[in-house]
Coordinates of C-alpha atoms in Angstrom, one line a residue:
X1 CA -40.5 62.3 -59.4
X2 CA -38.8 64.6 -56.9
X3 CA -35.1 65.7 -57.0
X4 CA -34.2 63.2 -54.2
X5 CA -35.5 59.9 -56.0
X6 CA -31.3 59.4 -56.9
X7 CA -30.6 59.2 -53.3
X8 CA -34.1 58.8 -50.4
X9 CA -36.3 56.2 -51.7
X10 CA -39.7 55.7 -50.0
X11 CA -40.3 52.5 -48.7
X12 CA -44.1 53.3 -48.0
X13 CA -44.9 55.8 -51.1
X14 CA -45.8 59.7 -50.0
X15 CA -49.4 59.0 -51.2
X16 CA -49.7 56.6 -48.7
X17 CA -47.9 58.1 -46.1
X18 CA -50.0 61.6 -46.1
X19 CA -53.4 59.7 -45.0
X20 CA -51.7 59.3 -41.7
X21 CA -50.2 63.1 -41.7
X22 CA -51.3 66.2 -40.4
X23 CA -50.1 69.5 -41.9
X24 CA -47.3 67.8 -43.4
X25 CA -46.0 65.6 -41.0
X26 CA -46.7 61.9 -39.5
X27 CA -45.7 60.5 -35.6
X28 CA -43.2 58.0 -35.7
X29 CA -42.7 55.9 -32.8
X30 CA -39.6 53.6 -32.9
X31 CA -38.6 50.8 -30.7
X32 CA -38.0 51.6 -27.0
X33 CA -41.2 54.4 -27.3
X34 CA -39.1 57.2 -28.4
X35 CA -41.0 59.3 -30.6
X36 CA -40.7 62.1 -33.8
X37 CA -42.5 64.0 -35.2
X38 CA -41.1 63.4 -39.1
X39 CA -42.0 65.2 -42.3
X40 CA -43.7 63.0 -44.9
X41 CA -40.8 63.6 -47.2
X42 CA -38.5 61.8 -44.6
X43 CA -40.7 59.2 -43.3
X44 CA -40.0 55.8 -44.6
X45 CA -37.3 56.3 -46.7
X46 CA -33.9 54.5 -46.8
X47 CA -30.8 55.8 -49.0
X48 CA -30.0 54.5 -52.4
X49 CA -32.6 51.6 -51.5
X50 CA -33.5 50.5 -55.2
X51 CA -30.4 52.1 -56.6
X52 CA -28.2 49.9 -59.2
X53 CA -24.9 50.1 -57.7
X54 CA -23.5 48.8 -61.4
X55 CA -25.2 51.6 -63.6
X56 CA -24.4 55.1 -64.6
X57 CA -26.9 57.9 -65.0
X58 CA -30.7 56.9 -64.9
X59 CA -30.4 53.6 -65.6
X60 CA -28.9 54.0 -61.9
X61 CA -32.4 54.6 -60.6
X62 CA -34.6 52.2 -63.2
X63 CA -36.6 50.4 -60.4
X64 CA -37.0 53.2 -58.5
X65 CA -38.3 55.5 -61.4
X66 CA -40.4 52.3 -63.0
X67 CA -42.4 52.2 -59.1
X68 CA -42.8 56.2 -59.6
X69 CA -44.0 56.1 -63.0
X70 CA -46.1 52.3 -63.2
X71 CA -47.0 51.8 -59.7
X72 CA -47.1 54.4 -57.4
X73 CA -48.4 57.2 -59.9
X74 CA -51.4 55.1 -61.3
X75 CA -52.0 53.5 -57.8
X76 CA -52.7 56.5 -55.7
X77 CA -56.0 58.0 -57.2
X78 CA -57.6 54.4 -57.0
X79 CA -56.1 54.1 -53.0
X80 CA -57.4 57.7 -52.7
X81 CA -61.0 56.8 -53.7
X82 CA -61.1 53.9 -51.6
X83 CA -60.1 55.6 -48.6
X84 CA -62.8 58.3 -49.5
X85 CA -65.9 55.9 -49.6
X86 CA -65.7 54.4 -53.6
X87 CA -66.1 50.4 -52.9
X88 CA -66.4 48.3 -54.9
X89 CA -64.0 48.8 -57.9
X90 CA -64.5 48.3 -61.3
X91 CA -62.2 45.8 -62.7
X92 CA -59.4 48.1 -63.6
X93 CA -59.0 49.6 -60.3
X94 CA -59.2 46.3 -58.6
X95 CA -56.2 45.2 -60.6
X96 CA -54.3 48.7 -59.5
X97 CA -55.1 48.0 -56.0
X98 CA -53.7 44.4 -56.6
X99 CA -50.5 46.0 -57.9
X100 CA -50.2 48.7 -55.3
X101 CA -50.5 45.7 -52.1
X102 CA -48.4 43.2 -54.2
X103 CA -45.6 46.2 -54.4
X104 CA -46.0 47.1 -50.8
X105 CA -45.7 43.6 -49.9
X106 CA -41.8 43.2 -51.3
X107 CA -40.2 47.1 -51.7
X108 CA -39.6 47.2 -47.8
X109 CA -36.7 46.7 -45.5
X110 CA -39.1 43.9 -44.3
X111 CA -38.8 42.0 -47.2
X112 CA -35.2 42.3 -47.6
X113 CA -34.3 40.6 -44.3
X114 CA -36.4 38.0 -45.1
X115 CA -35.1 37.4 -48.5
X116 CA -31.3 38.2 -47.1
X117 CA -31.8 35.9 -43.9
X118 CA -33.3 33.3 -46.3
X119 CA -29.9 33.3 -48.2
X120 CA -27.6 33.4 -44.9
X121 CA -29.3 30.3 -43.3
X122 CA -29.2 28.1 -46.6
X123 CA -26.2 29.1 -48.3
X124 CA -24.1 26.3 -45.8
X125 CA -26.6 23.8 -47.9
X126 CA -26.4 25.5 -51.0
X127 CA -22.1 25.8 -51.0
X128 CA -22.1 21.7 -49.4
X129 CA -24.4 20.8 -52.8
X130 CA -22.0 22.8 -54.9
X131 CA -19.1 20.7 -53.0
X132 CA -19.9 17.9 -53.7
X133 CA -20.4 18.9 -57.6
X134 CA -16.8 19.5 -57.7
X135 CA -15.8 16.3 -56.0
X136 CA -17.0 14.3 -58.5
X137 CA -15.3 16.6 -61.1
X138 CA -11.8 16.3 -59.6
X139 CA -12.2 12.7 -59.4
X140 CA -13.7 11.8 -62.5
X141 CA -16.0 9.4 -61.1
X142 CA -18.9 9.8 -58.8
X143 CA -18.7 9.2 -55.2
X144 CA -20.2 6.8 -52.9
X145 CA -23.0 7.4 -50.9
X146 CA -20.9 7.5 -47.6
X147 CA -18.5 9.5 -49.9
X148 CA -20.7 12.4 -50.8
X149 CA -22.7 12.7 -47.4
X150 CA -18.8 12.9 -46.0
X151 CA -18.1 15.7 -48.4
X152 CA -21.7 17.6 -47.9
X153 CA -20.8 17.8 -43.9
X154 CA -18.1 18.7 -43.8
X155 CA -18.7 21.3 -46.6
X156 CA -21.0 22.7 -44.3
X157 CA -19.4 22.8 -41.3
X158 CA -16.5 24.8 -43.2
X159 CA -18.8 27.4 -45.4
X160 CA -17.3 30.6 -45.6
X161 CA -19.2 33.6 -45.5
X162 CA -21.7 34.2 -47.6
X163 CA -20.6 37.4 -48.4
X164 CA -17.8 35.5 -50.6
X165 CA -20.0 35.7 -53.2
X166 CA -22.0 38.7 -52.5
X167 CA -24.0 40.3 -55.3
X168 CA -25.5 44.1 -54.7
X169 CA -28.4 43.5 -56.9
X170 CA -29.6 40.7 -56.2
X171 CA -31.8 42.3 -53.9
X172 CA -33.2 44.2 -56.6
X173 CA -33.6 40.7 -58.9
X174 CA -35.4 39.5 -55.8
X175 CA -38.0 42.1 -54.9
X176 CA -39.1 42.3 -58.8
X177 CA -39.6 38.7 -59.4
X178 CA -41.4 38.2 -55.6
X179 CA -43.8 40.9 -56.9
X180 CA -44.9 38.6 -60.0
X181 CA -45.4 35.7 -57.2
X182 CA -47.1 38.1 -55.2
X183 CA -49.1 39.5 -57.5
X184 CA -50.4 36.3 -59.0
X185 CA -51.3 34.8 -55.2
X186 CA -53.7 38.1 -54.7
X187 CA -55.3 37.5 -58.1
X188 CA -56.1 33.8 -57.6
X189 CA -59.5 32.4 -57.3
X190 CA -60.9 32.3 -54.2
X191 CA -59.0 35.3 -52.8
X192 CA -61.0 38.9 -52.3
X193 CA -60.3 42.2 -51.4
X194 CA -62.6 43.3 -48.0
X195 CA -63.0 47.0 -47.2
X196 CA -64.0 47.5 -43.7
X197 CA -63.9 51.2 -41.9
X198 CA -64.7 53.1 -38.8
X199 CA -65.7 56.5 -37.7
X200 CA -62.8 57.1 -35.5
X201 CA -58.9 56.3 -36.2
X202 CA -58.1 53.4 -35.0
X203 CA -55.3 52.2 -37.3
X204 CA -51.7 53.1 -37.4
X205 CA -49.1 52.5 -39.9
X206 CA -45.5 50.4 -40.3
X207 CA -43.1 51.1 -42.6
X208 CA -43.5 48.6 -44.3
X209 CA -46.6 49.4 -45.3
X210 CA -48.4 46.2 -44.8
X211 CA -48.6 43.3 -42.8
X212 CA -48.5 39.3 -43.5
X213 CA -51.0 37.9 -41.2
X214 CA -50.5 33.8 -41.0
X215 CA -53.9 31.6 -40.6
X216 CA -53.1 30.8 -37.0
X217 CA -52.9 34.3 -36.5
X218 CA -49.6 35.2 -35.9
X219 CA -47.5 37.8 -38.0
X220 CA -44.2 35.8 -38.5
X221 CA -41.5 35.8 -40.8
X222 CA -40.9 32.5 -41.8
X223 CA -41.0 30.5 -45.0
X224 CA -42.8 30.1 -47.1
X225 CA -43.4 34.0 -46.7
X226 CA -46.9 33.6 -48.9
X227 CA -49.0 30.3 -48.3
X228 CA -52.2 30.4 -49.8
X229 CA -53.8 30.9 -46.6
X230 CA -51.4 34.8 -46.0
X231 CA -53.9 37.7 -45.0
X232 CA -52.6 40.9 -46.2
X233 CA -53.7 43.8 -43.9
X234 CA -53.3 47.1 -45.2
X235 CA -53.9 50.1 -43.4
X236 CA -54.7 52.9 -46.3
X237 CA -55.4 55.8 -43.6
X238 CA -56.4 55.8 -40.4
X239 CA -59.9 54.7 -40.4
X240 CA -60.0 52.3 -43.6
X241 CA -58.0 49.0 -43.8
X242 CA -58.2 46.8 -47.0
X243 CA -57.8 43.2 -46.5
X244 CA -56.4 40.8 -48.9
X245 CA -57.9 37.4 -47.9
X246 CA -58.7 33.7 -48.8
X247 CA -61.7 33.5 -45.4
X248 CA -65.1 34.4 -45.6
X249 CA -65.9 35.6 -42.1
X250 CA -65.4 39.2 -42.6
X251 CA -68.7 41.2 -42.4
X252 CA -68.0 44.4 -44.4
X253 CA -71.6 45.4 -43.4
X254 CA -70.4 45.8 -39.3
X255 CA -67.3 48.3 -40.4
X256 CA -63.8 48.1 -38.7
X257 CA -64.2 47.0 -35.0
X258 CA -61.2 47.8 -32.4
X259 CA -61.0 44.2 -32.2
X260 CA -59.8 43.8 -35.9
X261 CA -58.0 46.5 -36.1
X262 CA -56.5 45.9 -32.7
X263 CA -55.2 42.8 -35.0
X264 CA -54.2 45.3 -38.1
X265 CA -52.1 47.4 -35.4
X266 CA -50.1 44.1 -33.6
X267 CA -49.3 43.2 -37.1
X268 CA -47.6 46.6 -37.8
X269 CA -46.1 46.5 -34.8
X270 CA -44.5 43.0 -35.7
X271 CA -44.2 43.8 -39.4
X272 CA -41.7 47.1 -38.9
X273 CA -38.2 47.8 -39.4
X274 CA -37.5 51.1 -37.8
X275 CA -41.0 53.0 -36.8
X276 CA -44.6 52.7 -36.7
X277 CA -46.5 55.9 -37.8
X278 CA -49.9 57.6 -37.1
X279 CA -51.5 61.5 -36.9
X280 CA -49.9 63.4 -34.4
X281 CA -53.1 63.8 -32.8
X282 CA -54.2 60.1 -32.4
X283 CA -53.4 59.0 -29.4
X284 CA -51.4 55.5 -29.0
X285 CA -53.2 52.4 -29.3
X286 CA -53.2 51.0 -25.8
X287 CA -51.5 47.7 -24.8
X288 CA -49.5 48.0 -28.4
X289 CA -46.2 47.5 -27.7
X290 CA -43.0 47.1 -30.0
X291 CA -40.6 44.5 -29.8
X292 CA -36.8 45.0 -29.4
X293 CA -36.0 44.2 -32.4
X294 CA -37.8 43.4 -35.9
X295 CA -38.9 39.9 -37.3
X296 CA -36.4 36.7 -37.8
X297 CA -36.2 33.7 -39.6
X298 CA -35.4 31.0 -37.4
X299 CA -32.2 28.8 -38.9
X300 CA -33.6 25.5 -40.1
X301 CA -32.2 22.3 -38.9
X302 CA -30.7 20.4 -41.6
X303 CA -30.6 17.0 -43.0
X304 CA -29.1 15.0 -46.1
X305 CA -29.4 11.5 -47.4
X306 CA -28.8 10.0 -50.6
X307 CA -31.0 11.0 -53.2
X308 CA -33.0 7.8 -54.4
X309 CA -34.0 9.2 -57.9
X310 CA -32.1 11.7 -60.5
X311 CA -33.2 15.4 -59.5
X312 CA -36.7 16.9 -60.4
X313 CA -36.6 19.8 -62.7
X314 CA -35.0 23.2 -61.2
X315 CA -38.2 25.9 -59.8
X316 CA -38.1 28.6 -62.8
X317 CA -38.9 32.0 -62.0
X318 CA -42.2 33.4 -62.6
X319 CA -42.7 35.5 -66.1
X320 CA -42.5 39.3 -65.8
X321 CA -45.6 40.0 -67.9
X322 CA -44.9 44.0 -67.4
X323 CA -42.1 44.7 -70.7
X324 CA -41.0 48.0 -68.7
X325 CA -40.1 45.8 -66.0
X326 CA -38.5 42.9 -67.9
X327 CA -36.2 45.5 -68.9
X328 CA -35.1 46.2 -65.6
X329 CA -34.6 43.0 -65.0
X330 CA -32.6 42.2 -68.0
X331 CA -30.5 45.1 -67.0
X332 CA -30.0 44.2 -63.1
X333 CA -29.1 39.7 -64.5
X334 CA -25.9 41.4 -66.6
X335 CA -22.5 43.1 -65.5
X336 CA -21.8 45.9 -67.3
X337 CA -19.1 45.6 -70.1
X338 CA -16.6 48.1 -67.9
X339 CA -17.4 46.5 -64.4
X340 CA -15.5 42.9 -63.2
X341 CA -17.5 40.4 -62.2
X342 CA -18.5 41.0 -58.4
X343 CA -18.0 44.3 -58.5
X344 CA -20.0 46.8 -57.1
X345 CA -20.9 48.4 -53.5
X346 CA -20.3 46.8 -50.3
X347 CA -22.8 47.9 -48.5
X348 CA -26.8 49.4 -48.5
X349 CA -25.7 52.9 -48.0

């Protein structure tokens, strides 16, 4: 782990990063076609991005270290020998190359939005429910059909907020348990990993690593951010993309046309925050443009009527098999004894 894990965390790892560099150094382009030449130690990388903003001392940097240590460290020789001509895997590498696109899929500013945009556009819903809870405390009775819809409305038309009740790790809570979810959806049946690749570089790279292709084909964030149906396109250099899919109609055997990885490079394009990378002397792939601004979740339209039949059973979070990471976990679901409740940094800096 380098000296600036405490501080610049890579959202892409360095192992990653360097298939696309050349002497050191990678070509970002950023939205409006501005480009930089960036140093693989400062591409990708966002301040205090796994950080616990309620811990002292390493336990301040426990995700971050745990992806250093259990992901990133035992990933990169099995990416590496992929990318240099290894297929297929034996069953242990195949489950590291699992972990290593399950990880990319949800340690990214990508994710985040989605996950924080999620929570903006249904925490009106979410307060109104609550509402309506607490109506029927005060009274002591419950209320009336007409009663409670009366109370949800207007509960969301008044919803503060949501920053009322903002938590600074719940990000953190978030990315580990969508990697379980994650994880398990690449290692179902039917599901493969395809290896295509080409004798000339046709592939650039997002930062966030990966992209979510959708069955019709389009690379939108919108929920439910994994059907079973997702395509996971990963460019690991260059020349070699790995493909996390469900369909058949890949033919490993014809390599990586332009036109699929014409389709790798729109979904980068769609799937960044900040830049797209590639070698400094790979030319831009032609009628690849970026948009103005990266992917959002369009607000859903909301509805209510009664409820004709007591609640289901609440969704439970998946099980964190890893004990490591369970840890964190534990550590990241409690306030420390010398922190108030709600404490903690106001912003992602």
């Amino acid at each position: 782990m380098g000296a600036n894990t405490a501080k610049e965390h890579h959202l892409v790892p360095q192992y990653w990063l360097r298939a696309f560099a050349e002497d050191g150094h990678v070509l970002g382009r950023r939205r409006g076609g501005a480009e930089h030449r960036t140093p693989v130690r400062r591409a990708a990388v966002a301040r205090h991005f796994n950080t616990d903003p309620l811990a002292d001392g390493e336990r301040r940097v426990a995700l971050e270290t745990y992806l250093d240590r259990h992901v990133d460290g035992p990933c990169a020789p099995v990416l590496r020998v992929v990318r240099e001509g290894q297929w297929p895997l034996d069953e242990a590498q195949h489950a590291l190359a699992l972990d290593a696109l399950a990880w990319q899929v949800v340690r990214t500013q990508a994710f985040r939005s989605f996950d924080e945009q999620v929570g903006h556009h249904l925490f009106p819903a979410l307060w109104a429910q609550e509402a309506v809870g607490y109506s029927e405390e005060r009274l002591g009775r419950p209320l009336s059909e007409a009663e409670r819809l009366e109370v949800f409305w207007t509960a969301v038309r008044t919803a503060p907020d949501p920053s009322v009740i903002f938590d600074p790790r719940s990000a953190l809570r978030a990315s580990i348990r969508a990697f379980e979810r994650t994880r398990g959806l690449l290692a179902a049946p039917g599901r493969r990993l395809v290896l295509l690749r080409s004798a000339e570089p046709l592939l650039v790279l997002a930062d966030s690593g990966i992209a979510l292709r959708r069955k019709d084909g389009t690379f939108g964030l919108t929920p439910p951010l994994l059907p079973e149906t997702i395509e996971v396109f990963a460019p690991l250099s260059p020349t070699c993309l790995l493909i996390s899919t469900p369909r058949a109609h890949y033919r490993p055997h014809q390599g990586l046309t332009r036109k699929i990885a014409a389709k790798a490079n729109a979904g980068a394009a769609a799937w960044c925050q900040d830049a797209v990378y590639r070698p400094p002397s790979m030319p831009w792939p032609t009628h690849l443009p970026l948009a103005e601004s990266p992917l959002e979740v369009r607000p859903p339209r909301l509805s209510a009527v009664p409820a004709q039949q007591p609640a289901g059973p609440a969704p439970t979070h998946p099980e964190i098999r890893r004990g490591e990471l369970r840890a964190i976990l534990e550590q990241l679901s409690h306030t420390p004894a010398d922190q108030p409740p709600g404490s903690g940094t106001g912003g992602r800096t």
